[in-house]
Amino acid sequence: MASPSATIRPTRLSLAAVLALGAAAALYVALLPWHSADADAWFVPWTQIIIAEGPVHALAEPMRVTLEGTNGHANYNPPYLYLLILGSTAAGTLSPFAIVKLVSVAGALLCVACAYGLLRVFLSVEASLAGAAGLLLLPTLVLNAAAWGQVDSYWAALALLAVTAALRGQFALMMAAFGAALAFKAQAAFLGPFILYVVLANRAGWQTVLVCAAVYAGMLLPAWLAGRPALDLATIYLEQAQAYQWLSMNAPNPWAFIQYFHLMSLTTGLVVGFSLAAAAGLAIAGLAARVRLEGEGLLLLALVSAMAMPFLLPKMQDRYFFLADILSVVLALASRQRWAVGAAVLIQIGSLGAYGAHMIGFLHGRFIGGIAMGVAFAILVVQLRQAVGAARHAHVRTEAHCDGRRLP
């Protein structure tokens, strides 16, 4: 069967890619001067310390910063600091603010490159290039990198690489990419149920887990060699988890409503939310005992995993659906099914609403986003159930054919 892009001429796809790249370049340049609270209060001061005191000092201990009542330190995992150190080599030419933005935009390009690799599993070269170029215009990718100056693109890029490797049966690469993604941001764990499913369904062997652990540890090694205590490095994410004591931080999920209407205390919400997320994660991984998904079904499962965790967990932030934003567009481009396109649109609305709440104070955006995310999540769960049923039915028919039986 021809790929969905077979009906579109390569020349038109190439033209679409060129136009998308041109529009993206203009949009990113226009948004680069935008100052965000994260960049001004955290990333720029960290970069200034790196430039003033050198990379070894910056890695050896938390970089304490005090700005207008903000007393914090570099509680991001070291891989982001490595990028700022690399960017600081241009300190003679670029300002610390420009370095922060350069690092963020480079992450967006890396993310799009990894998305291209994932699209190539399903589409032609021309269609994949056009789709990847179009992703540069994805609102949350543009805002995250060019305006906000955040670095979610890096862990998301590595997560996309892990999904691509899973689809290609390259399980060692999958675990290496997943370990590297975890080293950048704890949010990469949202893909954990999917990774566990792939390992169980393919009997990939628990030795692959060692690959993940080794890569994660290797990503922290330079900071340890610079003098940062191993215990500090091992507990950075625990410290991050304790930083904010709210059920929702503008995340477009049910906890925005629960917090607004004071329906649960923080303690109760944590118990309920983590219980629901754990049950969902086990259900996703447990599908390995029932069916082995491939192709679009496996991609759908990755999206459900990336969607379920931030949707069900409390204490989530506005950016935490970033991987789902990108995977949903990839699935829509790969399948061209109406439900996939509809889900992708709803997920973009959901994340954009949350961004609006944080970036411009449009607080109703988180509630609009929560509703959009809820509808999208329901669509995806229904479609996953159908995909599992179809895969099981196909497996039964195959076994019957091999046994010489006849089925209707």
Short mmCIF file of C-alpha atoms in Angstrom, two decimals:
data_model
loop_
_atom_site.label_atom_id
_atom_site.label_comp_id
_atom_site.label_asym_id
_atom_site.label_seq_id
_atom_site.Cartn_x
_atom_site.Cartn_y
_atom_site.Cartn_z
CA MET A 1 0.00 0.00 0.00
CA ALA A 2 1.31 3.45 -0.89
CA SER A 3 2.20 5.83 1.89
CA PRO A 4 -0.27 8.64 2.69
CA SER A 5 2.08 11.10 1.04
CA ALA A 6 2.10 9.23 -2.27
CA THR A 7 -0.75 11.33 -3.62
CA ILE A 8 1.17 14.58 -3.04
CA ARG A 9 3.80 15.56 -5.57
CA PRO A 10 7.37 15.83 -4.21
CA THR A 11 7.77 19.30 -5.75
CA ARG A 12 4.78 20.58 -3.80
CA LEU A 13 6.13 19.03 -0.61
CA SER A 14 9.53 20.64 -1.19
CA LEU A 15 7.91 24.01 -1.78
CA ALA A 16 5.87 23.61 1.41
CA ALA A 17 9.05 22.82 3.35
CA VAL A 18 10.84 25.90 2.00
CA LEU A 19 7.89 28.16 2.81
CA ALA A 20 7.61 26.70 6.31
CA LEU A 21 11.32 27.22 6.95
CA GLY A 22 11.11 30.83 5.76
CA ALA A 23 8.09 31.58 7.91
CA ALA A 24 9.71 29.88 10.91
CA ALA A 25 12.93 31.88 10.51
CA ALA A 26 11.00 35.16 10.46
CA LEU A 27 8.88 34.15 13.46
CA TYR A 28 11.80 33.00 15.58
CA VAL A 29 13.81 36.15 14.87
CA ALA A 30 10.80 38.29 15.81
CA LEU A 31 10.32 36.49 19.14
CA LEU A 32 13.96 36.27 20.25
CA PRO A 33 13.89 39.66 22.07
CA TRP A 34 11.02 38.44 24.31
CA HIS A 35 12.06 38.38 27.98
CA SER A 36 10.63 35.62 30.15
CA ALA A 37 10.77 35.27 33.93
CA ASP A 38 12.70 32.00 33.65
CA ALA A 39 15.35 33.50 31.39
CA ASP A 40 15.77 36.72 33.35
CA ALA A 41 15.71 35.26 36.87
CA TRP A 42 17.47 31.96 36.28
CA PHE A 43 19.11 31.14 32.97
CA VAL A 44 20.79 34.49 32.30
CA PRO A 45 22.27 34.76 35.83
CA TRP A 46 23.56 31.18 35.54
CA THR A 47 25.21 32.10 32.25
CA GLN A 48 26.73 35.20 33.82
CA ILE A 49 28.25 33.10 36.60
CA ILE A 50 29.64 30.63 34.07
CA ILE A 51 31.27 33.47 32.14
CA ALA A 52 32.62 35.20 35.24
CA GLU A 53 33.81 32.23 37.28
CA GLY A 54 34.40 29.51 34.72
CA PRO A 55 32.70 26.20 33.92
CA VAL A 56 34.40 24.12 36.63
CA HIS A 57 33.09 26.34 39.41
CA ALA A 58 29.65 26.40 37.81
CA LEU A 59 29.49 22.61 37.77
CA ALA A 60 31.11 22.02 41.17
CA GLU A 61 28.33 23.54 43.27
CA PRO A 62 24.86 25.04 42.92
CA MET A 63 25.09 28.54 41.44
CA ARG A 64 23.25 30.69 43.95
CA VAL A 65 21.41 33.65 42.50
CA THR A 66 19.45 36.42 44.20
CA LEU A 67 17.35 38.69 42.01
CA GLU A 68 14.60 40.93 43.38
CA GLY A 69 13.63 38.57 46.15
CA THR A 70 14.31 35.42 44.13
CA ASN A 71 16.84 33.25 45.91
CA GLY A 72 17.53 30.10 43.96
CA HIS A 73 20.21 28.10 42.29
CA ALA A 74 20.89 26.01 39.22
CA ASN A 75 18.60 23.14 40.10
CA TYR A 76 18.48 21.94 36.50
CA ASN A 77 20.37 18.76 35.82
CA PRO A 78 23.96 19.33 34.57
CA PRO A 79 23.34 18.62 30.83
CA TYR A 80 21.62 22.00 30.49
CA LEU A 81 24.57 23.66 32.21
CA TYR A 82 26.89 21.94 29.72
CA LEU A 83 24.95 23.65 26.94
CA LEU A 84 25.24 27.04 28.64
CA ILE A 85 28.97 26.42 29.08
CA LEU A 86 29.27 25.65 25.38
CA GLY A 87 27.28 28.74 24.52
CA SER A 88 29.43 30.87 26.85
CA THR A 89 32.36 30.39 24.47
CA ALA A 90 30.64 33.08 22.38
CA ALA A 91 30.54 35.49 25.32
CA GLY A 92 32.80 37.94 23.53
CA THR A 93 30.26 38.26 20.75
CA LEU A 94 26.88 37.50 22.34
CA SER A 95 25.23 38.69 25.53
CA PRO A 96 24.23 36.13 28.19
CA PHE A 97 20.60 36.65 27.17
CA ALA A 98 21.43 35.93 23.53
CA ILE A 99 23.37 32.81 24.56
CA VAL A 100 20.34 31.49 26.46
CA LYS A 101 18.10 32.05 23.45
CA LEU A 102 20.66 30.51 21.07
CA VAL A 103 20.79 27.35 23.19
CA SER A 104 16.99 27.15 23.22
CA VAL A 105 16.60 27.62 19.46
CA ALA A 106 19.31 25.03 18.81
CA GLY A 107 17.19 22.63 20.87
CA ALA A 108 14.18 23.35 18.69
CA LEU A 109 16.21 22.48 15.59
CA LEU A 110 17.40 19.25 17.21
CA CYS A 111 13.83 18.38 18.13
CA VAL A 112 12.64 18.91 14.58
CA ALA A 113 15.52 16.81 13.25
CA CYS A 114 14.49 13.92 15.53
CA ALA A 115 10.87 14.39 14.50
CA TYR A 116 12.00 14.01 10.90
CA GLY A 117 13.60 10.68 11.79
CA LEU A 118 10.35 9.53 13.36
CA LEU A 119 8.29 10.66 10.38
CA ARG A 120 10.58 8.71 8.06
CA VAL A 121 9.34 5.49 9.64
CA PHE A 122 5.98 6.21 8.00
CA LEU A 123 6.44 8.74 5.20
CA SER A 124 8.62 9.51 2.18
CA VAL A 125 11.67 11.75 2.40
CA GLU A 126 9.81 14.69 0.87
CA ALA A 127 6.76 14.33 3.11
CA SER A 128 8.94 13.92 6.19
CA LEU A 129 10.92 17.05 5.36
CA ALA A 130 7.74 19.03 4.83
CA GLY A 131 6.25 17.72 8.07
CA ALA A 132 9.40 18.44 10.07
CA ALA A 133 9.64 21.96 8.63
CA GLY A 134 5.99 22.51 9.53
CA LEU A 135 6.71 21.43 13.10
CA LEU A 136 9.02 24.45 13.43
CA LEU A 137 5.81 26.52 13.30
CA LEU A 138 4.12 24.56 16.08
CA PRO A 139 2.99 27.29 18.52
CA THR A 140 4.31 25.67 21.68
CA LEU A 141 7.66 24.84 20.06
CA VAL A 142 8.04 28.42 18.86
CA LEU A 143 7.06 29.91 22.21
CA ASN A 144 9.07 27.43 24.27
CA ALA A 145 12.30 28.08 22.39
CA ALA A 146 12.24 31.54 20.82
CA ALA A 147 10.13 33.45 23.37
CA TRP A 148 10.36 31.56 26.67
CA GLY A 149 13.97 30.44 26.30
CA GLN A 150 13.20 27.05 27.81
CA VAL A 151 14.93 23.77 26.95
CA ASP A 152 12.15 21.21 26.70
CA SER A 153 13.16 20.65 23.10
CA TYR A 154 16.25 18.70 24.19
CA TRP A 155 14.62 16.05 26.31
CA ALA A 156 11.72 15.83 23.86
CA ALA A 157 14.15 15.33 20.96
CA LEU A 158 15.80 12.43 22.76
CA ALA A 159 12.38 10.99 23.62
CA LEU A 160 11.45 11.14 19.93
CA LEU A 161 14.67 9.31 19.14
CA ALA A 162 13.70 6.64 21.69
CA VAL A 163 10.27 6.19 20.06
CA THR A 164 11.90 5.96 16.62
CA ALA A 165 14.32 3.31 17.87
CA ALA A 166 11.42 1.35 19.41
CA LEU A 167 9.57 1.37 16.11
CA ARG A 168 12.69 0.12 14.33
CA GLY A 169 13.42 -2.58 16.89
CA GLN A 170 16.66 -0.93 18.04
CA PHE A 171 16.15 -1.49 21.76
CA ALA A 172 19.65 -0.61 22.99
CA LEU A 173 19.42 2.74 21.18
CA MET A 174 15.93 3.23 22.60
CA MET A 175 17.21 2.82 26.16
CA ALA A 176 20.26 5.00 25.54
CA ALA A 177 18.11 7.82 24.17
CA PHE A 178 15.65 7.44 27.04
CA GLY A 179 18.49 7.61 29.59
CA ALA A 180 19.84 10.77 27.95
CA ALA A 181 16.36 12.31 27.92
CA LEU A 182 15.97 11.58 31.65
CA ALA A 183 19.33 13.25 32.26
CA PHE A 184 18.02 16.47 30.71
CA LYS A 185 14.62 16.62 32.39
CA ALA A 186 12.60 14.44 34.76
CA GLN A 187 9.58 14.91 32.46
CA ALA A 188 11.09 12.30 30.15
CA ALA A 189 9.73 9.77 32.66
CA PHE A 190 6.30 10.41 31.12
CA LEU A 191 7.46 8.06 28.36
CA GLY A 192 8.41 5.43 30.94
CA PRO A 193 5.26 3.25 30.65
CA PHE A 194 5.76 3.09 26.88
CA ILE A 195 9.42 2.12 27.29
CA LEU A 196 8.48 -0.60 29.77
CA TYR A 197 5.82 -1.90 27.37
CA VAL A 198 8.35 -2.15 24.53
CA VAL A 199 10.85 -4.00 26.72
CA LEU A 200 8.21 -6.48 27.94
CA ALA A 201 6.44 -6.97 24.61
CA ASN A 202 9.68 -7.63 22.74
CA ARG A 203 11.43 -9.47 25.56
CA ALA A 204 14.28 -7.08 24.98
CA GLY A 205 16.04 -8.24 28.14
CA TRP A 206 16.55 -6.37 31.36
CA GLN A 207 20.18 -5.76 30.43
CA THR A 208 18.85 -2.93 28.28
CA VAL A 209 17.93 -1.14 31.50
CA LEU A 210 21.63 -1.04 32.29
CA VAL A 211 22.17 0.89 29.06
CA CYS A 212 19.67 3.50 30.26
CA ALA A 213 21.34 3.76 33.68
CA ALA A 214 24.82 3.94 32.20
CA VAL A 215 23.93 6.76 29.81
CA TYR A 216 22.16 8.68 32.58
CA ALA A 217 25.19 8.37 34.87
CA GLY A 218 27.54 9.27 32.03
CA MET A 219 25.64 12.49 31.42
CA LEU A 220 26.27 13.52 35.04
CA LEU A 221 29.91 12.41 35.09
CA PRO A 222 31.49 15.75 34.03
CA ALA A 223 29.75 17.56 36.89
CA TRP A 224 30.95 14.92 39.36
CA LEU A 225 34.50 15.16 38.04
CA ALA A 226 34.29 18.93 38.46
CA GLY A 227 33.60 18.41 42.16
CA ARG A 228 29.81 18.21 42.54
CA PRO A 229 28.97 15.58 45.21
CA ALA A 230 27.31 12.45 43.83
CA LEU A 231 24.49 12.75 46.37
CA ASP A 232 23.67 16.24 45.15
CA LEU A 233 23.54 15.01 41.56
CA ALA A 234 21.35 12.06 42.51
CA THR A 235 18.82 14.21 44.37
CA ILE A 236 18.37 17.18 42.02
CA TYR A 237 15.00 15.92 40.83
CA LEU A 238 13.85 15.28 44.39
CA GLU A 239 14.68 18.87 45.21
CA GLN A 240 12.75 20.08 42.17
CA ALA A 241 9.70 18.04 43.24
CA GLN A 242 9.64 19.78 46.60
CA ALA A 243 10.06 23.29 45.21
CA TYR A 244 6.39 24.10 44.67
CA GLN A 245 3.48 23.14 46.90
CA TRP A 246 0.53 23.49 44.55
CA LEU A 247 -1.65 20.89 42.92
CA SER A 248 -1.38 22.67 39.58
CA MET A 249 1.00 25.18 38.06
CA ASN A 250 -1.11 26.23 35.09
CA ALA A 251 -1.06 22.68 33.70
CA PRO A 252 -4.06 21.99 31.43
CA ASN A 253 -5.34 19.02 33.39
CA PRO A 254 -8.09 18.27 35.96
CA TRP A 255 -5.93 19.50 38.81
CA ALA A 256 -6.35 23.09 37.62
CA PHE A 257 -10.07 22.79 38.38
CA ILE A 258 -9.54 20.84 41.61
CA GLN A 259 -7.16 23.50 42.90
CA TYR A 260 -9.35 26.42 41.83
CA PHE A 261 -12.45 25.06 43.53
CA HIS A 262 -10.52 23.74 46.57
CA LEU A 263 -11.84 20.23 46.09
CA MET A 264 -8.82 18.49 47.64
CA SER A 265 -5.96 19.28 49.94
CA LEU A 266 -2.43 19.01 48.63
CA THR A 267 -1.79 15.80 50.58
CA THR A 268 -4.97 14.12 49.36
CA GLY A 269 -4.36 15.29 45.83
CA LEU A 270 -0.86 13.84 45.80
CA VAL A 271 -2.12 10.44 46.96
CA VAL A 272 -5.00 10.38 44.48
CA GLY A 273 -3.00 11.72 41.57
CA PHE A 274 0.01 9.47 41.96
CA SER A 275 -2.28 6.47 42.44
CA LEU A 276 -4.12 7.24 39.20
CA ALA A 277 -0.89 7.82 37.29
CA ALA A 278 0.65 4.62 38.63
CA ALA A 279 -2.45 2.65 37.63
CA ALA A 280 -2.40 4.18 34.14
CA GLY A 281 1.31 3.49 33.77
CA LEU A 282 0.89 -0.14 34.79
CA ALA A 283 -2.07 -0.51 32.43
CA ILE A 284 0.01 0.82 29.51
CA ALA A 285 2.98 -1.41 30.31
CA GLY A 286 0.65 -4.34 31.04
CA LEU A 287 -0.63 -4.32 27.47
CA ALA A 288 2.56 -6.23 26.68
CA ALA A 289 0.91 -9.34 28.13
CA ARG A 290 -2.02 -9.03 25.72
CA VAL A 291 -0.76 -7.71 22.41
CA ARG A 292 2.31 -6.61 20.49
CA LEU A 293 1.64 -3.28 18.79
CA GLU A 294 3.58 -2.09 15.77
CA GLY A 295 3.66 0.91 13.47
CA GLU A 296 0.95 3.50 14.07
CA GLY A 297 -0.42 1.50 16.99
CA LEU A 298 2.92 1.69 18.78
CA LEU A 299 3.21 5.41 18.00
CA LEU A 300 -0.28 5.90 19.43
CA LEU A 301 0.77 4.09 22.59
CA ALA A 302 3.76 6.43 22.97
CA LEU A 303 1.44 9.43 22.65
CA VAL A 304 -0.99 8.01 25.23
CA SER A 305 1.91 7.48 27.64
CA ALA A 306 3.21 11.02 27.12
CA MET A 307 -0.33 12.32 27.58
CA ALA A 308 -1.57 10.22 30.50
CA MET A 309 1.19 11.04 32.97
CA PRO A 310 0.98 14.88 32.95
CA PHE A 311 -2.81 14.69 32.64
CA LEU A 312 -3.26 12.55 35.75
CA LEU A 313 -0.38 13.72 37.94
CA PRO A 314 -0.64 16.74 40.27
CA LYS A 315 2.03 19.45 40.55
CA MET A 316 2.42 19.59 36.78
CA GLN A 317 3.52 22.75 35.00
CA ASP A 318 2.31 24.45 31.83
CA ARG A 319 5.09 23.00 29.63
CA TYR A 320 4.70 19.36 30.61
CA PHE A 321 2.63 18.31 27.59
CA PHE A 322 5.46 19.35 25.28
CA LEU A 323 6.26 15.82 24.09
CA ALA A 324 2.57 15.08 23.56
CA ASP A 325 2.30 18.25 21.45
CA ILE A 326 4.90 16.95 19.02
CA LEU A 327 3.93 13.26 19.04
CA SER A 328 0.32 14.16 18.31
CA VAL A 329 1.32 16.08 15.17
CA VAL A 330 3.60 13.26 14.05
CA LEU A 331 0.75 10.76 14.50
CA ALA A 332 -1.64 13.01 12.59
CA LEU A 333 0.83 13.37 9.71
CA ALA A 334 1.59 9.64 9.69
CA SER A 335 -1.98 8.36 9.79
CA ARG A 336 -3.97 11.26 8.29
CA GLN A 337 -7.00 9.97 10.18
CA ARG A 338 -9.63 12.50 11.22
CA TRP A 339 -9.52 11.47 14.85
CA ALA A 340 -5.71 11.87 14.92
CA VAL A 341 -5.90 15.33 13.35
CA GLY A 342 -8.67 16.32 15.75
CA ALA A 343 -6.73 15.09 18.77
CA ALA A 344 -3.60 16.95 17.61
CA VAL A 345 -5.54 20.20 17.25
CA LEU A 346 -7.10 19.80 20.70
CA ILE A 347 -3.73 19.08 22.28
CA GLN A 348 -2.24 22.21 20.69
CA ILE A 349 -5.17 24.25 22.03
CA GLY A 350 -4.64 22.71 25.45
CA SER A 351 -0.95 23.51 25.66
CA LEU A 352 -1.34 26.94 24.11
CA GLY A 353 -3.98 27.80 26.71
CA ALA A 354 -1.56 26.85 29.48
CA TYR A 355 1.21 28.91 27.86
CA GLY A 356 -1.16 31.86 27.72
CA ALA A 357 -1.81 31.56 31.45
CA HIS A 358 1.91 31.72 32.21
CA MET A 359 3.25 34.08 29.57
CA ILE A 360 0.55 36.75 29.28
CA GLY A 361 -1.57 36.15 32.37
CA PHE A 362 -4.59 34.70 30.54
CA LEU A 363 -5.55 32.54 33.51
CA HIS A 364 -8.67 31.12 31.87
CA GLY A 365 -6.33 29.51 29.37
CA ARG A 366 -5.50 26.71 31.77
CA PHE A 367 -9.19 25.82 32.12
CA ILE A 368 -9.84 25.99 28.37
CA GLY A 369 -6.69 23.93 27.92
CA GLY A 370 -7.79 21.40 30.53
CA ILE A 371 -11.08 20.79 28.73
CA ALA A 372 -9.32 20.47 25.36
CA MET A 373 -6.77 18.05 26.82
CA GLY A 374 -9.50 15.99 28.45
CA VAL A 375 -11.38 15.54 25.17
CA ALA A 376 -8.15 14.71 23.31
CA PHE A 377 -7.15 12.19 25.98
CA ALA A 378 -10.54 10.48 25.75
CA ILE A 379 -10.22 10.24 21.96
CA LEU A 380 -6.76 8.71 22.23
CA VAL A 381 -7.80 6.14 24.84
CA VAL A 382 -10.74 5.02 22.70
CA GLN A 383 -8.51 4.72 19.64
CA LEU A 384 -5.87 2.82 21.59
CA ARG A 385 -8.49 0.36 22.77
CA GLN A 386 -9.57 -0.18 19.16
CA ALA A 387 -5.96 -0.59 18.04
CA VAL A 388 -5.35 -3.20 20.74
CA GLY A 389 -8.50 -5.07 19.73
CA ALA A 390 -7.54 -5.02 16.07
CA ALA A 391 -4.02 -6.22 16.82
CA ARG A 392 -5.30 -9.08 18.96
CA HIS A 393 -7.81 -10.10 16.29
CA ALA A 394 -5.08 -10.06 13.64
CA HIS A 395 -2.88 -12.20 15.88
CA VAL A 396 -5.67 -14.75 16.39
CA ARG A 397 -6.31 -14.93 12.66
CA THR A 398 -2.60 -15.44 11.98
CA GLU A 399 -2.39 -18.27 14.50
CA ALA A 400 -5.50 -19.88 13.05
CA HIS A 401 -4.06 -19.68 9.55
CA CYS A 402 -0.83 -21.29 10.71
CA ASP A 403 -2.85 -24.08 12.38
CA GLY A 404 -4.87 -24.67 9.24
CA ARG A 405 -8.15 -23.46 10.79
CA ARG A 406 -10.67 -21.27 9.01
CA LEU A 407 -12.19 -18.21 10.59
CA PRO A 408 -15.02 -16.07 9.32
#
